Coordinates of C-alpha atoms in Angstrom, one line a residue:
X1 CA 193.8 -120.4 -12.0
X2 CA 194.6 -118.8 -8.7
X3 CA 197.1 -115.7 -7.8
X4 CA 197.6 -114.1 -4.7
X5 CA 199.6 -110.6 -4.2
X6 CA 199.8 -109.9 -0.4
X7 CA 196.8 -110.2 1.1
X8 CA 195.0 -110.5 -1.8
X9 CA 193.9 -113.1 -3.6
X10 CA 192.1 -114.9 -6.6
X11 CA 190.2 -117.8 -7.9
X12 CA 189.3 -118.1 -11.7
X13 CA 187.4 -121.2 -12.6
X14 CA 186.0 -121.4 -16.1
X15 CA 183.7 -123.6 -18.3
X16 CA 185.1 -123.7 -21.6
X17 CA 182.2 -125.7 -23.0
X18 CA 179.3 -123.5 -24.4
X19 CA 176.6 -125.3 -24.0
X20 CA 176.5 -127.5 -21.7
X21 CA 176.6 -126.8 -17.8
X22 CA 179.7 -128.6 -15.7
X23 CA 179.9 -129.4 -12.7
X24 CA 182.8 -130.9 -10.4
X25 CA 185.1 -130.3 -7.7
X26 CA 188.2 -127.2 -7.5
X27 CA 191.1 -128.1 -5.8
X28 CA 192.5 -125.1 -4.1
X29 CA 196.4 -124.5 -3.0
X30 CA 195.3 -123.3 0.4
X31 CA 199.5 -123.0 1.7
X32 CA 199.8 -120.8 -1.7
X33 CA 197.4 -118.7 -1.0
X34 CA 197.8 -118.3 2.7
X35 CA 195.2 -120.1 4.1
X36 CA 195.1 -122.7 6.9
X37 CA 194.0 -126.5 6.2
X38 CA 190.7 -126.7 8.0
X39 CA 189.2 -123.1 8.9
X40 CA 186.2 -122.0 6.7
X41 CA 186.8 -119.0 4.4
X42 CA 184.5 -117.0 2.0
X43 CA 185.1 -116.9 -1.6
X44 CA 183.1 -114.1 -3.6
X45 CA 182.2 -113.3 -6.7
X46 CA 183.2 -110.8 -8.3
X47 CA 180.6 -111.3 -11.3
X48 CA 177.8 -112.4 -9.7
X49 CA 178.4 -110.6 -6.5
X50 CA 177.3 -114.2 -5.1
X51 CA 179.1 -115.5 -1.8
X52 CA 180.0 -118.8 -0.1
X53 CA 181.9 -120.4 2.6
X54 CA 184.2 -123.1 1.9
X55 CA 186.1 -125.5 4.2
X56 CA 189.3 -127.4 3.0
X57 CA 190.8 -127.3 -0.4
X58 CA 188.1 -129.0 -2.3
X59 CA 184.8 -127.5 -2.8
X60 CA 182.3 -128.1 -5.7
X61 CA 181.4 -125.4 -8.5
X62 CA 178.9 -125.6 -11.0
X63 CA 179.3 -123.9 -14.5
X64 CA 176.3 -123.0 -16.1
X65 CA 177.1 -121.0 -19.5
X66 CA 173.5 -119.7 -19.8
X67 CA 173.8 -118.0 -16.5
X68 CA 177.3 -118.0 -15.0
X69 CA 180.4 -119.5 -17.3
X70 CA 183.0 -118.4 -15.0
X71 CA 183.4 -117.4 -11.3
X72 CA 185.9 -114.8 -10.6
X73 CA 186.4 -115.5 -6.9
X74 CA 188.2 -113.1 -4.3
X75 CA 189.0 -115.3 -1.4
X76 CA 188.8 -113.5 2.4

């Protein structure tokens, strides 16, 4: 799930399976959220307070419901 109001913006990206960790790909709307097709942009989470840089409009997340079912992501 993503939302963006103005210049800011979210990324929610859940594992809905409890006990087993997944792992794939999220396909981001980069024109709906106002970002341009190949320039890097940091997504950070909210929970974790973890950061990364992602280029493009797929990047790979890993869900691990022991330690992190869910990222809450605000992109920048």
């Amino acid at each position: 799930y993503s939302k963006r109001r103005g210049d800011d913006r979210v990324l929610v990206v859940v594992n809905l399976d409890p006990t087993v960790a997944q792992t794939g790909f999220v396909s981001v709307d980069l024109e709906s959220l106002g970002l341009e097709p190949g320039v890097a942009f940091t997504v950070s989470d909210t929970i974790t307070d973890s950061q990364y840089t992602w280029y493009g409009s797929r990047n790979f997340v890993r869900l691990d419901p022991a330690h992190a079912p869910a990222h809450v992501f605000a992109l920048r």
